[in-house]
CSV table of C-alpha atoms and ligand atoms in Angstrom, one decimal:
chain,number,residue,atom,x,y,z
A,1,UNK,CA,53.2,-90.2,47.2
A,2,UNK,CA,52.7,-91.3,50.8
A,3,UNK,CA,49.7,-91.2,53.1
A,4,UNK,CA,49.6,-88.1,55.2
A,5,UNK,CA,51.3,-88.1,58.6
A,6,UNK,CA,48.3,-86.3,59.9
A,7,UNK,CA,46.5,-89.6,60.0
A,8,UNK,CA,48.6,-90.4,63.1
A,9,UNK,CA,46.6,-87.9,65.2
A,10,UNK,CA,43.5,-89.1,67.0
A,11,UNK,CA,40.5,-89.5,64.7
A,12,UNK,CA,38.7,-86.5,66.3
A,13,UNK,CA,41.1,-84.4,64.1
A,14,UNK,CA,39.8,-85.5,60.7
A,15,UNK,CA,37.1,-87.3,58.6
A,16,UNK,CA,38.0,-89.6,55.8
A,17,UNK,CA,36.4,-88.2,52.6
A,18,UNK,CA,36.8,-89.0,49.0
A,19,UNK,CA,37.1,-86.1,46.5
A,20,UNK,CA,34.3,-85.4,44.1
A,21,UNK,CA,36.2,-85.6,40.8
A,22,UNK,CA,35.9,-83.0,38.1
A,23,UNK,CA,34.5,-84.3,34.8
A,24,UNK,CA,36.7,-84.1,31.7
A,25,UNK,CA,39.2,-81.9,33.5
A,26,UNK,CA,42.3,-80.5,31.9
A,27,UNK,CA,45.6,-79.5,33.5
A,28,UNK,CA,45.6,-75.7,33.3
A,29,UNK,CA,49.1,-75.2,34.6
A,30,UNK,CA,51.9,-76.9,36.5
A,31,UNK,CA,54.4,-75.1,38.6
A,32,UNK,CA,57.6,-76.5,37.1
A,33,UNK,CA,59.9,-74.6,39.3
A,34,UNK,CA,58.2,-75.9,42.4
A,35,UNK,CA,58.2,-79.5,40.9
A,36,UNK,CA,62.0,-79.1,40.7
A,37,UNK,CA,62.4,-77.7,44.2
A,38,UNK,CA,60.4,-80.7,45.5
A,39,UNK,CA,62.3,-83.1,43.2
A,40,UNK,CA,58.8,-84.3,42.4
A,41,UNK,CA,58.6,-87.0,39.8
A,42,UNK,CA,54.9,-87.2,39.2
A,43,UNK,CA,54.1,-87.0,35.5
A,44,UNK,CA,51.3,-84.8,34.0
A,45,UNK,CA,48.9,-87.7,33.9
A,46,UNK,CA,49.3,-88.2,37.6
A,47,UNK,CA,49.2,-84.5,38.4
A,48,UNK,CA,46.0,-84.2,36.4
A,49,UNK,CA,44.5,-87.1,38.3
A,50,UNK,CA,45.5,-85.6,41.6
A,51,UNK,CA,44.5,-82.1,40.8
A,52,UNK,CA,41.1,-83.1,39.4
A,53,UNK,CA,40.4,-85.4,42.4
A,54,UNK,CA,40.3,-88.5,40.3
A,55,UNK,CA,42.1,-90.8,42.7
A,56,UNK,CA,40.8,-93.9,41.0
A,57,UNK,CA,42.8,-93.1,37.9
A,58,UNK,CA,45.0,-96.1,37.2
A,59,UNK,CA,48.2,-94.0,37.3
A,60,UNK,CA,47.5,-93.3,41.0
A,61,UNK,CA,46.1,-96.6,42.2
A,62,UNK,CA,49.4,-97.8,43.6
A,63,UNK,CA,49.8,-94.8,45.9
A,64,UNK,CA,46.8,-96.0,47.9
A,65,UNK,CA,46.1,-92.5,49.2
A,66,UNK,CA,43.8,-91.9,52.1
A,67,UNK,CA,42.3,-88.4,51.7
A,68,UNK,CA,40.9,-86.6,54.7
A,69,UNK,CA,39.2,-83.4,55.7
A,70,UNK,CA,40.7,-81.7,58.7
A,71,UNK,CA,38.6,-80.6,61.6
A,72,UNK,CA,39.4,-77.3,63.2
A,73,UNK,CA,37.5,-74.4,64.7
A,74,UNK,CA,38.5,-70.7,64.9
A,75,UNK,CA,37.7,-67.1,65.5
A,76,UNK,CA,36.1,-65.4,62.5
A,77,UNK,CA,36.0,-61.6,62.7
A,78,UNK,CA,36.5,-61.9,66.4
A,79,UNK,CA,33.8,-64.5,67.1
A,80,UNK,CA,34.4,-68.2,67.9
A,81,UNK,CA,32.9,-70.6,65.3
A,82,UNK,CA,32.9,-74.2,66.5
A,83,UNK,CA,31.7,-75.5,63.1
A,84,UNK,CA,34.7,-75.0,60.9
A,85,UNK,CA,36.9,-77.6,59.1
A,86,UNK,CA,38.0,-78.3,55.6
A,87,UNK,CA,34.8,-77.5,53.8
A,88,UNK,CA,36.1,-77.8,50.3
A,89,UNK,CA,39.6,-79.1,50.6
A,90,UNK,CA,41.2,-82.4,51.3
A,91,UNK,CA,44.6,-83.5,52.4
A,92,UNK,CA,45.5,-86.1,49.7
A,93,UNK,CA,48.8,-87.3,51.0
A,94,UNK,CA,52.4,-86.1,51.1
A,95,UNK,CA,55.5,-86.1,49.0
A,96,UNK,CA,59.0,-86.4,50.4
A,97,UNK,CA,61.7,-84.4,48.7
A,98,UNK,CA,65.4,-85.2,48.4
A,99,UNK,CA,66.1,-83.9,51.9
A,100,UNK,CA,63.4,-86.1,53.4
A,101,UNK,CA,61.2,-83.1,54.0
A,102,UNK,CA,57.5,-84.1,53.7
A,103,UNK,CA,55.2,-81.8,51.7
A,104,UNK,CA,51.5,-82.1,52.1
A,105,UNK,CA,49.4,-82.1,49.0
A,106,UNK,CA,46.0,-80.4,49.7
A,107,UNK,CA,43.3,-80.3,47.0
A,108,UNK,CA,41.3,-77.1,47.2
A,109,UNK,CA,37.9,-77.4,45.5
A,110,UNK,CA,37.7,-81.1,46.1
A,111,UNK,CA,33.9,-81.2,46.8
A,112,UNK,CA,31.7,-81.4,49.8
A,113,UNK,CA,32.8,-82.7,53.2
A,114,UNK,CA,31.1,-83.0,56.6
A,115,UNK,CA,32.4,-79.4,57.3
A,116,UNK,CA,30.9,-77.8,54.1
A,117,UNK,CA,28.0,-76.3,56.0
A,118,UNK,CA,25.9,-74.6,53.2
A,119,UNK,CA,28.9,-74.4,50.8
A,120,UNK,CA,29.2,-76.4,47.5
A,121,UNK,CA,32.7,-77.6,48.3
A,122,UNK,CA,33.9,-76.2,45.0
A,123,UNK,CA,36.4,-73.6,43.8
A,124,UNK,CA,36.3,-71.5,40.7
A,125,UNK,CA,39.1,-70.8,38.2
A,126,UNK,CA,39.2,-67.1,39.2
A,127,UNK,CA,39.9,-67.8,42.8
A,128,UNK,CA,42.4,-70.7,42.3
A,129,UNK,CA,44.4,-68.5,39.9
A,130,UNK,CA,44.4,-65.7,42.4
A,131,UNK,CA,45.8,-68.1,45.1
A,132,UNK,CA,48.3,-69.5,42.7
A,133,UNK,CA,49.6,-66.0,41.7
A,134,UNK,CA,49.7,-64.7,45.3
A,135,UNK,CA,51.5,-67.6,46.8
A,136,UNK,CA,54.1,-67.6,44.1
A,137,UNK,CA,54.5,-63.8,44.2
A,138,UNK,CA,55.0,-63.9,47.9
A,139,UNK,CA,57.5,-66.7,47.6
A,140,UNK,CA,59.4,-64.7,45.0
A,141,UNK,CA,59.5,-61.7,47.5
A,142,UNK,CA,60.9,-63.9,50.2
A,143,UNK,CA,57.7,-64.0,52.3
A,144,UNK,CA,56.9,-67.4,53.9
A,145,UNK,CA,53.8,-68.9,52.2
A,146,UNK,CA,52.0,-72.0,51.2
A,147,UNK,CA,52.8,-72.8,47.6
A,148,UNK,CA,50.7,-73.8,44.6
A,149,UNK,CA,51.7,-76.8,42.5
A,150,UNK,CA,49.0,-77.3,39.8
A,151,UNK,CA,45.6,-76.3,38.7
A,152,UNK,CA,42.9,-78.4,37.0
A,153,UNK,CA,39.7,-77.0,35.5
A,154,UNK,CA,36.7,-78.3,33.7
A,155,UNK,CA,33.5,-77.2,31.8
A,156,UNK,CA,31.5,-77.7,35.0
A,157,UNK,CA,29.9,-74.5,36.1
A,158,UNK,CA,29.8,-73.2,39.7
A,159,UNK,CA,27.5,-70.6,40.9
A,160,UNK,CA,29.0,-67.6,42.6
A,161,UNK,CA,27.7,-64.0,41.8
A,162,UNK,CA,27.6,-65.4,38.2
A,163,UNK,CA,28.3,-68.9,36.9
A,164,UNK,CA,32.0,-69.6,36.7
A,165,UNK,CA,34.2,-72.5,35.5
A,166,UNK,CA,35.0,-75.0,38.2
A,167,UNK,CA,38.7,-75.5,39.0
A,168,UNK,CA,40.9,-76.9,41.8
A,169,UNK,CA,44.3,-76.3,43.0
A,170,UNK,CA,47.0,-78.5,44.6
A,171,UNK,CA,48.4,-76.5,47.5
A,172,UNK,CA,51.7,-77.6,48.9
A,173,UNK,CA,53.3,-76.9,52.3
A,174,UNK,CA,54.9,-78.9,55.1
A,175,UNK,CA,51.7,-78.6,57.2
A,176,UNK,CA,48.1,-77.3,57.0
A,177,UNK,CA,47.8,-77.1,60.7
A,178,UNK,CA,46.2,-73.8,61.7
A,179,UNK,CA,45.8,-71.9,65.0
A,180,UNK,CA,42.2,-73.1,64.8
A,181,UNK,CA,43.4,-76.7,65.1
A,182,UNK,CA,44.6,-75.9,68.6
A,183,UNK,CA,41.3,-74.2,69.5
A,184,UNK,CA,39.6,-77.4,68.5
A,185,UNK,CA,42.1,-79.5,70.4
A,186,UNK,CA,41.6,-77.4,73.5
A,187,UNK,CA,37.8,-78.0,73.4
A,188,UNK,CA,38.4,-81.7,73.3
A,189,UNK,CA,40.6,-81.6,76.4
A,190,UNK,CA,44.2,-81.8,77.6
A,191,UNK,CA,45.0,-85.2,76.0
A,192,UNK,CA,44.0,-84.1,72.5
A,193,UNK,CA,45.9,-80.8,73.0
A,194,UNK,CA,49.0,-82.6,74.2
A,195,UNK,CA,48.8,-85.0,71.3
A,196,UNK,CA,48.6,-82.1,68.8
A,197,UNK,CA,51.5,-80.2,70.5
A,198,UNK,CA,53.7,-83.3,70.4
A,199,UNK,CA,52.8,-83.9,66.8
A,200,UNK,CA,53.7,-80.3,65.7
A,201,UNK,CA,57.0,-80.4,67.6
A,202,UNK,CA,57.9,-83.8,66.2
A,203,UNK,CA,57.1,-82.9,62.6
A,204,UNK,CA,57.6,-79.1,62.4
A,205,UNK,CA,59.7,-77.8,65.3
A,206,UNK,CA,62.1,-80.8,65.9
A,207,UNK,CA,64.6,-78.5,67.5
A,208,UNK,CA,62.3,-78.2,70.5
A,209,UNK,CA,62.2,-82.0,71.1
A,210,UNK,CA,65.4,-81.9,73.1
A,211,UNK,CA,64.1,-79.5,75.7
A,212,UNK,CA,62.9,-80.9,79.1
A,213,UNK,CA,59.3,-82.2,78.5
A,214,UNK,CA,57.6,-79.7,80.7
A,215,UNK,CA,59.1,-76.8,78.7
A,216,UNK,CA,58.2,-78.0,75.3
A,217,UNK,CA,54.7,-76.6,75.0
A,218,UNK,CA,55.7,-73.2,76.2
A,219,UNK,CA,58.6,-73.2,73.8
A,220,UNK,CA,56.4,-74.2,70.9
A,221,UNK,CA,53.9,-71.4,71.7
A,222,UNK,CA,56.8,-68.9,71.8
A,223,UNK,CA,58.3,-70.1,68.5
A,224,UNK,CA,54.9,-69.8,66.7
A,225,UNK,CA,54.5,-66.3,68.1
A,226,UNK,CA,58.0,-65.4,66.8
A,227,UNK,CA,57.3,-66.8,63.3
A,228,UNK,CA,54.0,-65.1,63.1
A,229,UNK,CA,55.5,-61.7,64.1
A,230,UNK,CA,58.2,-62.1,61.4
A,231,UNK,CA,55.5,-62.8,58.9
A,232,UNK,CA,53.5,-59.8,59.9
A,233,UNK,CA,56.6,-57.6,59.5
A,234,UNK,CA,57.2,-59.0,56.0
A,235,UNK,CA,53.6,-58.4,54.9
A,236,UNK,CA,53.8,-54.8,56.0
A,237,UNK,CA,57.1,-54.3,54.2
A,238,UNK,CA,56.0,-55.7,50.9
A,239,UNK,CA,52.6,-54.0,51.2
A,240,UNK,CA,50.5,-57.2,51.3
A,241,UNK,CA,47.0,-57.0,52.6
A,242,UNK,CA,45.7,-60.4,53.6
A,243,UNK,CA,42.1,-59.5,54.2
A,244,UNK,CA,40.8,-62.4,56.3
A,245,UNK,CA,43.1,-62.9,59.2
A,246,UNK,CA,40.7,-65.3,61.1
A,247,UNK,CA,42.5,-67.7,63.4
A,248,UNK,CA,41.6,-70.6,61.1
A,249,UNK,CA,43.6,-68.9,58.4
A,250,UNK,CA,46.8,-68.6,60.5
A,251,UNK,CA,49.5,-71.2,59.9
A,252,UNK,CA,51.2,-72.9,62.8
A,253,UNK,CA,54.5,-72.6,60.9
A,254,UNK,CA,54.1,-68.8,60.2
A,255,UNK,CA,53.3,-69.0,56.5
A,256,UNK,CA,50.9,-66.9,54.6
A,257,UNK,CA,47.8,-69.1,54.4
A,258,UNK,CA,44.4,-69.1,52.7
A,259,UNK,CA,44.1,-66.4,50.1
A,260,UNK,CA,40.8,-64.6,49.8
A,261,UNK,CA,40.3,-60.9,48.8
A,262,UNK,CA,44.0,-60.1,49.3
A,263,UNK,CA,45.7,-57.1,47.6
A,264,UNK,CA,49.2,-55.8,47.1
A,265,UNK,CA,49.2,-52.0,47.3
A,266,UNK,CA,48.9,-49.8,44.3
A,267,UNK,CA,48.6,-46.5,46.1
A,268,UNK,CA,49.7,-46.6,49.7
A,269,UNK,CA,46.8,-46.1,52.1
A,270,UNK,CA,47.6,-46.8,55.7
A,271,UNK,CA,44.0,-47.8,56.6
A,272,UNK,CA,43.4,-49.7,53.4
A,273,UNK,CA,40.7,-52.5,53.6
A,274,UNK,CA,41.0,-55.0,50.8
A,275,UNK,CA,38.0,-57.1,51.9
A,276,UNK,CA,34.7,-55.4,51.0
A,277,UNK,CA,32.8,-57.4,53.5
A,278,UNK,CA,35.1,-56.1,56.3
A,279,UNK,CA,33.0,-53.0,57.0
A,280,UNK,CA,34.7,-52.1,60.2
A,281,UNK,CA,38.2,-52.5,58.9
A,282,UNK,CA,39.2,-55.2,61.4
A,283,UNK,CA,41.7,-56.5,58.9
A,284,UNK,CA,42.9,-53.2,57.4
A,285,UNK,CA,46.6,-52.8,56.5
A,286,UNK,CA,47.6,-51.0,59.7
A,287,UNK,CA,45.7,-53.5,61.9
A,288,UNK,CA,47.5,-56.6,60.6
A,289,UNK,CA,50.3,-56.7,63.2
A,290,UNK,CA,47.8,-56.1,66.0
A,291,UNK,CA,45.6,-58.8,64.7
A,292,UNK,CA,48.6,-61.0,64.5
A,293,UNK,CA,49.0,-60.5,68.3
A,294,UNK,CA,45.3,-61.0,68.8
A,295,UNK,CA,45.5,-64.3,67.1
A,296,UNK,CA,48.5,-65.3,69.1
A,297,UNK,CA,46.5,-64.5,72.2
A,298,UNK,CA,43.8,-66.8,71.0
A,299,UNK,CA,46.5,-69.5,70.4
A,300,UNK,CA,48.0,-68.9,73.9
A,301,UNK,CA,44.5,-69.3,75.4
A,302,UNK,CA,44.1,-72.6,73.5
A,303,UNK,CA,47.4,-73.8,74.9
A,304,UNK,CA,46.2,-72.9,78.4
A,305,UNK,CA,45.8,-76.4,79.7
A,306,UNK,CA,49.4,-77.2,78.9
A,307,UNK,CA,51.3,-74.0,79.6
A,308,UNK,CA,51.7,-71.6,82.5
A,309,UNK,CA,50.5,-68.0,82.6
A,310,UNK,CA,54.1,-66.9,82.6
A,311,UNK,CA,54.8,-69.0,79.4
A,312,UNK,CA,51.8,-67.4,77.7
A,313,UNK,CA,53.0,-63.9,78.6
A,314,UNK,CA,56.6,-64.7,77.5
A,315,UNK,CA,55.3,-65.9,74.2
A,316,UNK,CA,53.3,-62.8,73.5
A,317,UNK,CA,56.1,-60.5,74.6
A,318,UNK,CA,58.3,-62.4,72.2
A,319,UNK,CA,55.9,-61.5,69.4
A,320,UNK,CA,56.1,-57.8,70.2
A,321,UNK,CA,59.9,-57.8,70.4
A,322,UNK,CA,60.3,-59.9,67.3
A,323,UNK,CA,57.9,-57.8,65.3
A,324,UNK,CA,59.5,-54.5,66.2
A,325,UNK,CA,63.0,-55.8,65.4
A,326,UNK,CA,62.0,-57.4,62.2
A,327,UNK,CA,59.9,-54.6,60.9
A,328,UNK,CA,62.7,-52.0,61.2
A,329,UNK,CA,65.1,-54.4,59.6
A,330,UNK,CA,62.8,-55.1,56.7
A,331,UNK,CA,62.0,-51.4,56.2
A,332,UNK,CA,65.6,-50.3,56.5
A,333,UNK,CA,66.5,-52.8,53.8
A,334,UNK,CA,63.9,-51.2,51.6
A,335,UNK,CA,65.5,-47.8,52.3
A,336,UNK,CA,68.9,-49.2,51.4
A,337,UNK,CA,70.2,-49.0,54.9
A,338,UNK,CA,72.4,-51.7,56.3
A,339,UNK,CA,72.4,-50.8,60.0
A,340,UNK,CA,69.7,-49.9,62.6
A,341,UNK,CA,69.4,-46.8,64.7
A,342,UNK,CA,67.0,-45.8,67.4
A,343,UNK,CA,65.5,-43.0,65.3
A,344,UNK,CA,64.9,-45.2,62.2
A,345,UNK,CA,61.4,-46.0,63.5
A,346,UNK,CA,60.5,-42.3,63.1
A,347,UNK,CA,62.1,-42.0,59.7
A,348,UNK,CA,60.0,-44.9,58.5
A,349,UNK,CA,56.8,-43.8,60.2
A,350,UNK,CA,57.1,-40.2,58.9
A,351,UNK,CA,57.6,-41.5,55.4
A,352,UNK,CA,54.5,-43.6,55.6
A,353,UNK,CA,52.4,-40.7,56.8
A,354,UNK,CA,53.5,-38.7,53.8
A,355,UNK,CA,52.9,-41.6,51.4
A,356,UNK,CA,49.5,-42.1,52.9
A,357,UNK,CA,48.6,-38.4,52.5
A,358,UNK,CA,49.6,-38.3,48.9
A,359,UNK,CA,48.5,-41.8,48.1
A,360,UNK,CA,51.9,-42.6,46.6
A,361,UNK,CA,52.4,-45.8,44.6
A,362,UNK,CA,54.0,-48.1,47.2
A,363,UNK,CA,56.3,-50.4,45.3
A,364,UNK,CA,57.4,-47.8,42.7
A,365,UNK,CA,58.3,-45.3,45.4
A,366,UNK,CA,60.7,-47.6,47.1
A,367,UNK,CA,62.2,-48.9,43.8
A,368,UNK,CA,62.7,-45.4,42.5
A,369,UNK,CA,64.2,-44.2,45.7
A,370,UNK,CA,67.4,-45.7,44.2
A,371,UNK,CA,67.3,-42.8,41.8
A,372,UNK,CA,67.3,-40.1,44.4
A,373,UNK,CA,70.3,-37.8,43.9
A,374,UNK,CA,70.8,-39.0,40.3
A,375,UNK,CA,70.1,-37.5,36.9
A,376,UNK,CA,66.9,-39.5,36.6
A,377,UNK,CA,65.6,-38.6,40.1
A,378,UNK,CA,62.5,-37.0,38.5
A,379,UNK,CA,61.1,-40.4,37.9
A,380,UNK,CA,60.8,-40.6,41.7
A,381,UNK,CA,59.3,-37.2,42.1
A,382,UNK,CA,56.9,-37.8,39.3
A,383,UNK,CA,55.2,-40.3,41.6
A,384,UNK,CA,54.4,-37.5,44.1
A,385,UNK,CA,51.5,-35.1,43.8
A,386,UNK,CA,53.3,-32.6,46.0
A,387,UNK,CA,57.0,-33.3,45.8
A,388,UNK,CA,57.9,-30.3,47.9
A,389,UNK,CA,56.2,-31.9,50.9
A,390,UNK,CA,58.7,-34.7,50.7
A,391,UNK,CA,61.8,-32.5,50.5
A,392,UNK,CA,62.4,-32.3,54.3
A,393,UNK,CA,62.1,-36.1,54.5
A,394,UNK,CA,64.5,-36.6,51.6
A,395,UNK,CA,66.9,-34.3,53.5
A,396,UNK,CA,66.7,-36.4,56.7
A,397,UNK,CA,67.1,-39.5,54.6
A,398,UNK,CA,70.2,-38.1,53.0
A,399,UNK,CA,71.7,-37.5,56.4
A,400,UNK,CA,70.8,-40.9,57.6
A,401,UNK,CA,72.4,-42.5,54.6
A,402,UNK,CA,75.5,-40.4,55.1
A,403,UNK,CA,75.9,-42.1,58.6
A,404,UNK,CA,76.1,-45.5,57.0
A,405,UNK,CA,79.4,-45.0,55.3
A,406,UNK,CA,77.9,-47.4,52.8
A,407,UNK,CA,78.6,-45.7,49.5
A,408,UNK,CA,76.1,-44.7,46.9
A,409,UNK,CA,76.5,-47.9,44.8
A,410,UNK,CA,75.8,-50.0,47.8
A,411,UNK,CA,72.7,-48.0,48.8
A,412,UNK,CA,71.3,-48.4,45.3
A,413,UNK,CA,72.1,-52.1,45.2
A,414,UNK,CA,70.4,-52.7,48.5
A,415,UNK,CA,67.3,-50.8,47.4
A,416,UNK,CA,67.1,-52.7,44.1
A,417,UNK,CA,67.7,-56.0,45.9
A,418,UNK,CA,64.9,-55.4,48.4
A,419,UNK,CA,62.2,-53.7,46.3
A,420,UNK,CA,60.6,-55.5,43.4
A,421,UNK,CA,60.5,-54.0,39.9
A,422,UNK,CA,57.1,-55.8,39.4
A,423,UNK,CA,54.3,-56.5,41.8
A,424,UNK,CA,51.2,-58.5,41.5
A,425,UNK,CA,48.7,-55.7,41.2
A,426,UNK,CA,45.0,-56.5,41.2
A,427,UNK,CA,44.5,-55.3,37.6
A,428,UNK,CA,47.3,-57.6,36.4
A,429,UNK,CA,45.8,-60.6,38.2
A,430,UNK,CA,42.5,-59.7,36.6
A,431,UNK,CA,44.0,-59.6,33.1
A,432,UNK,CA,45.6,-63.0,33.7
A,433,UNK,CA,42.3,-64.5,34.9
A,434,UNK,CA,40.3,-63.1,32.0
A,435,UNK,CA,42.8,-64.6,29.5
A,436,UNK,CA,42.5,-68.0,31.3
A,437,UNK,CA,38.8,-67.9,31.3
A,438,UNK,CA,38.9,-67.9,27.5
A,439,UNK,CA,41.4,-70.6,27.4
A,440,UNK,CA,44.7,-68.7,27.2
A,441,UNK,CA,47.1,-69.7,29.9
A,442,UNK,CA,50.3,-68.1,28.5
A,443,UNK,CA,49.9,-64.9,30.5
A,444,UNK,CA,49.5,-67.0,33.7
A,445,UNK,CA,52.7,-69.0,33.0
A,446,UNK,CA,54.7,-65.9,31.9
A,447,UNK,CA,53.7,-64.0,35.0
A,448,UNK,CA,54.5,-66.9,37.4
A,449,UNK,CA,58.0,-67.0,35.9
A,450,UNK,CA,58.4,-63.3,36.3
A,451,UNK,CA,57.0,-63.2,39.9
A,452,UNK,CA,59.6,-65.8,40.9
A,453,UNK,CA,62.3,-63.2,40.3
A,454,UNK,CA,60.6,-59.9,41.1
A,455,UNK,CA,63.8,-58.0,42.0
A,456,UNK,CA,65.3,-58.4,38.5
A,457,UNK,CA,64.6,-55.6,36.0
A,458,UNK,CA,62.2,-57.3,33.6
A,459,UNK,CA,62.5,-54.8,30.7
A,460,UNK,CA,59.9,-56.9,28.8
A,461,UNK,CA,57.3,-55.9,31.4
A,462,UNK,CA,58.0,-52.1,31.2
A,463,UNK,CA,54.3,-51.3,30.8
A,464,UNK,CA,53.6,-52.9,34.2
A,465,UNK,CA,56.3,-50.9,35.9
A,466,UNK,CA,54.4,-47.6,35.5
A,467,UNK,CA,51.8,-46.4,38.0
A,468,UNK,CA,48.5,-47.9,37.1
A,469,UNK,CA,45.8,-45.7,35.5
A,470,UNK,CA,42.8,-44.6,37.6
A,471,UNK,CA,40.7,-47.3,36.0
A,472,UNK,CA,43.3,-50.0,36.7
A,473,UNK,CA,43.4,-48.9,40.3
A,474,UNK,CA,39.7,-48.7,40.8
A,475,UNK,CA,39.1,-52.3,39.9
A,476,UNK,CA,36.4,-53.9,42.1
A,477,UNK,CA,37.0,-57.6,42.5
A,478,UNK,CA,34.6,-60.2,43.5
A,479,UNK,CA,35.6,-61.6,46.9
A,480,UNK,CA,33.7,-64.8,46.6
A,481,UNK,CA,35.9,-67.8,46.2
B,501,AMP,P1,37.7,-69.2,54.1
B,501,AMP,O1,37.0,-67.9,54.3
B,501,AMP,O2,38.1,-69.6,52.7
B,501,AMP,O3,38.9,-69.3,55.1
B,501,AMP,O4,36.7,-70.4,54.6
B,501,AMP,C1,36.1,-70.4,55.8
B,501,AMP,C2,35.4,-71.8,56.0
B,501,AMP,O5,34.4,-72.0,55.0
B,501,AMP,C3,36.4,-73.0,55.9
B,501,AMP,O6,36.0,-73.9,56.8
B,501,AMP,C4,36.1,-73.4,54.4
B,501,AMP,O7,36.4,-74.8,54.3
B,501,AMP,C5,34.7,-73.1,54.2
B,501,AMP,N1,34.3,-72.9,52.8
B,501,AMP,C6,34.7,-71.8,52.1
B,501,AMP,N2,34.2,-71.9,50.8
B,501,AMP,C7,33.5,-73.1,50.8
B,501,AMP,C8,32.7,-73.7,49.8
B,501,AMP,N3,32.5,-73.2,48.6
B,501,AMP,N4,32.1,-74.9,50.1
B,501,AMP,C9,32.2,-75.4,51.4
B,501,AMP,N5,32.9,-74.8,52.3
B,501,AMP,C10,33.6,-73.7,52.1
B,502,MG,MG1,40.2,-70.5,55.5
């Protein structure tokens, strides 16, 4: 382990804080496949010490880590909040992989910090398992995301709606810098803003460092907008509802970041709101791309002291173009199409209207579209309450497929390669959490393994490849974390 590169920024950007260790913690799980990807040589004793915040453990002493809480601000539900920052997470340090890429280790649930406000600085087992599952599920689906390396838990009780076991999670990603960091920097002034821009380019967008100096800030803004647009298109395509797209939850490298009341679709519902406290539906499914732009506008405004108006406009235009292109490309892949045509937007849009009207199971519909025109095509129609309403669309789809000259085998292969056989449904996550809360972590480990290869068939998980029952769909989850 090394000290975090973030320490090179001016001290306005962080506070040094030591974690509040968990007592008698145990290592609940370790993400072995991520350990391999990172070429991480930490042993379980060291991982437990890190994950439980016990930095004085003798196995860690030599690392001499300097943990810190990051200061940022941000727009929450449309309103600026100047008082944000890591309220219950600490950047512990970083790990360099075999390619010299640095991965920050962030301990979520590390205890109180100067930014905790009224919070207790803690996390509960339920919420860290939900983050662990979602980040690994999205990674398996090919969606950029922070990762989860390990969970520690203890007998300490934390009060949410009820008392729940305390736990903490090591989150891993190249950077935890959010849009909100730039909002904070802008409030400090141009020097701080330029320092942050230079830091992000040096560490995370090195390809921009060769540009003339006066073009770099604008190029960074544009690149971030492009990555965010791609991320939004991927969320829409996999049916992921984030739920709290505040600007302090938007990653500067375009990853899915901060998991709260998220949900993958069971039934498709275009205006679906996964966050019960989001009464106005600001972060509903169909709003996500628009909110992505909105957050990029906030970011562009924060860059204002260092970019021109024209650069701001160009960056936001780049978002829109990138999103439109990426969205059709993602959705066409789901439909088994290899090319793009002008009318594909309508084909996709009309399908979603039908799916919304009949509340069709999102992931099963696309997976079973592979069966259309085959002897088992009834498995697709069985998902529809009024299959006859879909017939005209199926006809248009057949015609569109015919223009591909792709061949039926290729169509099927593309559908199966782009639509998962298993998806992290809420009821599945809930079963995994309930098992873990009584000390059984096998379901968690088994599912993580499966979610890392969601496009395979997984015959052993056949019962989870059926539409959920009404009780399974109606599950109300606590959103507190
Ligand atoms: P979130 O909704 O998780 O993105 O959190 C918004 C802000 O609240 C961030 O600044 C968090 O660090 C802080 N926060 C969330 N939960 C807690 C907690 N239990 N204790 C202290 N701060 C928290
Ligand atoms: Mg957050």
